Amino acid sequence: MKLTFRWYGKNDPVSLSAIRQIPNMSGVVSAVYDTPPGEVWPRESIAALKQAAEQNGLAFEVVESVPVHEEIKLGGADAPRLIENYCENLRRLGEFGIRVVCYNFMPVFDWLRSDLSKELEDGSNTLSYEYQDVLAMNPASGSLSLPGWDESYTMDEMRRLIERWRTLDSETLWSNLSEFLHAVIPVAEEAGIKMAIHPDDPPWGIFGLPRIITGADSIRRMVSITDSPSNGITLCTGSYGANLANDVAAIAEEFADRIPFVHLRNVRHTGDHSFFEAPHPSRCGSLDLYDVVKTLVKHGFNGYVRPDHGRMIWGEQGKPGYGLFDRALGAAYINGLFEAAEKEEKY
Ligand code: DNO
């Protein structure tokens, strides 16, 4: 297991020197943020990330994300050009030693929560999702925003984009994903990169827009589109686990050879389609993360793992989900889980 930590580049309030002090930390997960989605990343920007990481004793081998432009997902007229740009990005990332690229095929919003700062009983703050609150949200009103979203749209553009998405059914989205994968996977193979699709978070439809990567059935369909070790998944335990119907350890078991990257985090279910993001340890949430890790280790897992969405604790202020302290506690816990599972497997 290679333990990694997400780093948002030089504007991230969490410094590389702090990340490096987390025990057993091997590298950062990052991306080029100064190029608009869909365009080709300058080699200098990729090189700068790698250099900054390496100067701090950290590897840079995982990119999260190379964003898939909305026109590709929608199958718009400009999709072929944008797919070619995507391929060029993979070639360039391969040159710089990138081994895994995480991406998603979610409409417009990436991940969604109804509250970015829900106070827990212990006084910490966390991300949460209340089904009823989300039903009352209107994404076209311009008043919503989340740290994971592309903020570059004007209100009018957003409204038009959502209208286009509303006319797209999930079968068309599947066929656009298939077109994308048929173009991109051979390039990834050549570049020595494993593509790792991130599940839809949460794994169900929102705002009447289709979402397709939601559980074992959809992973089965996704990996069968092109049968290559480069066509893999990000096992995001918290995203899949938000749906009670998903058995995350069973997903790890079935798709073990297609999991180059794991986001290991916990959620606590609070009702129908509702949850908050709990501290990482199994006892704090609804997911048994030891079970997931044991399954990965049994299959000889040698990929990248990172803690994900931490709470805000000890007075830290920062990007919701992406402070230092609670994610560092998550990393320490992940080290313990893997050490135990690996020793148990060996003896
Ligand atoms: C949230 C993240 C997602 C993820 C993208 C991958 O914190 O897990 O934003 O980076 O969906 O493309």
mmCIF file of N, CA and C in Angstrom, residues 49 68 150 187 204 218 225 282 332:
data_model
loop_
_atom_site.group_PDB
_atom_site.id
_atom_site.type_symbol
_atom_site.label_atom_id
_atom_site.label_comp_id
_atom_site.label_asym_id
_atom_site.label_seq_id
_atom_site.Cartn_x
_atom_site.Cartn_y
_atom_site.Cartn_z
ATOM 1 N N LEU A 49 4.550 20.706 -10.128
ATOM 2 C CA LEU A 49 3.924 19.912 -9.058
ATOM 3 C C LEU A 49 4.867 18.805 -8.591
ATOM 4 N N VAL A 68 -13.229 15.530 -16.818
ATOM 5 C CA VAL A 68 -13.825 15.211 -18.115
ATOM 6 C C VAL A 68 -14.783 16.358 -18.438
ATOM 7 N N ASP A 150 -16.938 22.982 -10.406
ATOM 8 C CA ASP A 150 -16.325 23.934 -11.314
ATOM 9 C C ASP A 150 -17.087 25.254 -11.176
ATOM 10 N N VAL A 187 -4.593 4.798 -24.974
ATOM 11 C CA VAL A 187 -3.556 5.811 -24.728
ATOM 12 C C VAL A 187 -3.012 5.663 -23.301
ATOM 13 N N TRP A 204 -26.522 8.116 -6.176
ATOM 14 C CA TRP A 204 -27.901 8.090 -6.685
ATOM 15 C C TRP A 204 -28.158 9.392 -7.442
ATOM 16 N N SER A 218 -23.069 -1.312 -11.849
ATOM 17 C CA SER A 218 -22.525 -0.337 -12.797
ATOM 18 C C SER A 218 -21.017 -0.521 -12.990
ATOM 19 N N ILE A 225 -16.727 -2.538 -20.661
ATOM 20 C CA ILE A 225 -16.702 -1.702 -21.875
ATOM 21 C C ILE A 225 -15.386 -1.901 -22.622
ATOM 22 N N SER A 282 -13.774 2.407 11.994
ATOM 23 C CA SER A 282 -15.030 1.667 11.794
ATOM 24 C C SER A 282 -16.045 1.935 12.896
ATOM 25 N N ALA A 332 -3.201 7.870 9.954
ATOM 26 C CA ALA A 332 -2.611 7.035 11.010
ATOM 27 C C ALA A 332 -3.432 5.751 11.180
#
